[in-house]
Coordinates of C-alpha atoms in Angstrom, one line a residue:
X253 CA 132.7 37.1 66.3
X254 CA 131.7 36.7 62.7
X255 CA 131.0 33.3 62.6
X256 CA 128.4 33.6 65.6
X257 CA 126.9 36.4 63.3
X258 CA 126.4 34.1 60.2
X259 CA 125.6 31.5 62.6
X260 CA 122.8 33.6 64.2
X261 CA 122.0 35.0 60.8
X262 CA 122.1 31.2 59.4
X263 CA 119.2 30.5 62.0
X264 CA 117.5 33.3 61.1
X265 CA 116.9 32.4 57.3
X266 CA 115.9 28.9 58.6
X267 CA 113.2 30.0 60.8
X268 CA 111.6 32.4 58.2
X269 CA 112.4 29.5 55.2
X270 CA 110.2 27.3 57.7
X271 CA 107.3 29.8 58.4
X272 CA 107.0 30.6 54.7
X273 CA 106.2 27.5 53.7
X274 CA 102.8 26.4 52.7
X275 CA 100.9 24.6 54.9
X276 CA 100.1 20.7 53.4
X277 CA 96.3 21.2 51.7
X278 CA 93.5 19.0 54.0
X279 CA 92.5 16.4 51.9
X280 CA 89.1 16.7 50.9
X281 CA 86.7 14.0 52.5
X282 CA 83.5 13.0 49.9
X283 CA 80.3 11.5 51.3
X284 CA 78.9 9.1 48.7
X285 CA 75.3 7.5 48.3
X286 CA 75.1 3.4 48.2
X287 CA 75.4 3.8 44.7
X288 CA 78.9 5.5 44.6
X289 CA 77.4 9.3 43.2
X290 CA 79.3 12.0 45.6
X291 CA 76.4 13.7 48.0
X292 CA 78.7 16.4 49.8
X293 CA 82.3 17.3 50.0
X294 CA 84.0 17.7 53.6
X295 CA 87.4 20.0 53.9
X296 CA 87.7 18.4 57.7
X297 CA 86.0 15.1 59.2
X298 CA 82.9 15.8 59.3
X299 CA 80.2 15.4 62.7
X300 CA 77.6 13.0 62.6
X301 CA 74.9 15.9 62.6
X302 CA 76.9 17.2 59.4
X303 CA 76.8 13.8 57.6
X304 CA 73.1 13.3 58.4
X305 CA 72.0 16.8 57.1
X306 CA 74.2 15.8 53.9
X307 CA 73.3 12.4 53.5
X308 CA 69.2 13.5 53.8
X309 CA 69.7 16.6 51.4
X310 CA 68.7 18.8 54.5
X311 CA 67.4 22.2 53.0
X312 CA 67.5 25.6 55.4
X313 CA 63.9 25.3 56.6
X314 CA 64.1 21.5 57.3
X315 CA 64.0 20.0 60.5
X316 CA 65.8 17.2 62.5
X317 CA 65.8 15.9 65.7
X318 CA 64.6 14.6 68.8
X319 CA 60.8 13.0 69.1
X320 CA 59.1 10.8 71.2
X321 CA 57.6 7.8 68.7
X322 CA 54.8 7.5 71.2
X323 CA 54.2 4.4 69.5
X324 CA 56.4 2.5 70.7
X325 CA 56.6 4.1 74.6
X326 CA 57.0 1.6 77.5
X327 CA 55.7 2.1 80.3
X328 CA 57.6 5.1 82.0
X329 CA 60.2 4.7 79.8
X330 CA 59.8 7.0 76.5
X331 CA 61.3 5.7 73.3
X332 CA 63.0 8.6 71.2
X333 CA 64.2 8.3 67.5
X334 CA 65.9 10.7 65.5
X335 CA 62.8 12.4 63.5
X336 CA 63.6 14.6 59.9
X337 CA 60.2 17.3 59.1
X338 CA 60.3 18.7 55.3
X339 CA 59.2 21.6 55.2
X340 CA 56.6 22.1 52.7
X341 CA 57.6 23.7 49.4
X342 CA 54.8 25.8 47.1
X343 CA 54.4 23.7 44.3
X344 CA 56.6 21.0 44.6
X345 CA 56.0 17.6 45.5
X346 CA 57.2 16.7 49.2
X347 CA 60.2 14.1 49.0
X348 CA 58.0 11.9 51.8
X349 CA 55.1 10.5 50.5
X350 CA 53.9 9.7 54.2
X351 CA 52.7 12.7 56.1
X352 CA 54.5 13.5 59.9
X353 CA 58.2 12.8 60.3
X354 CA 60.3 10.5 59.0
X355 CA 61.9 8.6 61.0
X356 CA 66.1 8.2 59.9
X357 CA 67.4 6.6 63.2
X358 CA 66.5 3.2 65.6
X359 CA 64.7 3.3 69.2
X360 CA 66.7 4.4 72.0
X361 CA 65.3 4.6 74.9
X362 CA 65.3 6.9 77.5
X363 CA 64.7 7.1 81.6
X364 CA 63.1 10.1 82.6
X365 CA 65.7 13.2 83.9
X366 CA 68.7 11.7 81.3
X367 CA 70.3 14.6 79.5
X368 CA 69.4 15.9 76.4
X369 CA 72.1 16.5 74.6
X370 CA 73.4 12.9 75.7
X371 CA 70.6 11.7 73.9
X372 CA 70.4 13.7 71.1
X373 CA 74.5 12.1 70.4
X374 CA 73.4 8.5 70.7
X375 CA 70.9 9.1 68.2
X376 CA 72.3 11.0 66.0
X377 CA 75.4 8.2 66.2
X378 CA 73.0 5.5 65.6
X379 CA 71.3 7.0 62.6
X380 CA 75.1 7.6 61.1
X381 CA 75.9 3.5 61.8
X382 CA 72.4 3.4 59.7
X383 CA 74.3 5.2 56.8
X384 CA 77.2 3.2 56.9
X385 CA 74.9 -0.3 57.2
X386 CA 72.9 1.1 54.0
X387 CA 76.4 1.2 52.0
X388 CA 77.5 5.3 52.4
X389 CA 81.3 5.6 52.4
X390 CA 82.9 8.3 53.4
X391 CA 86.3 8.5 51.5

């Protein structure tokens, strides 16, 4: 009878041992510019909506998203790009010289009735391949 006692008591120890211990630390992800400078830190992999709003230096009261470039529209077909709007700051300089939206993804184009939020993944997919074509790493 003992020995199933300091057997039980032996598995016991083992499963609190084992809950006791630290979980291992997430390595921490860094974003960095072409030029190897660190933009952002990321505890988890980051989404591509999280890498663009790093990569751009999105502030609170900026804008990104979904616009028609009616420039571009074919016929019934409407051509989307992913579109980034500064907001304007009192008495600084805007970071685009160009006034209206800067555009930070390529064309996709879209059939009338597609979803949304399908499109709104391709682009912001496309504009992250953009990132990685410019030279941002993600290590």
């Amino acid at each position: 009878m003992s020995a199933r006692l300091a057997q039980f008591d032996s598995l016991l120890t083992r499963r609190r041992a084992a809950r006791a211990t630290p979980a291992p630390a997430q390595p921490q992800r860094t974003l960095r510019d072409p030029w190897g400078e660190p933009v952002a830190e990321f505890s988890r992999f980051p989404s591509d909506l999280e890498l663009l709003k790093a990569a751009h230096r999105l502030q609170p009261d900026d804008w990104i998203g979904a616009l028609a470039d009616d420039a571009q529209s074919q016929r019934l077909n409407a051509v989307w790009r992913l579109a980034l709007l500064r907001a304007d700051r009192h008495g600084q300089a805007r970071v685009s010289r160009e006034p209206g939206p800067q555009w930070i993804s390529p064309q996709q184009t879209a059939r009338p009735g597609e979803r949304p939020a399908t499109l709104r993944r391709q682009l912001h997919a496309a504009a992250v391949r953009q990132l990685w074509l410019a030279g941002w790493k993600l290590a």
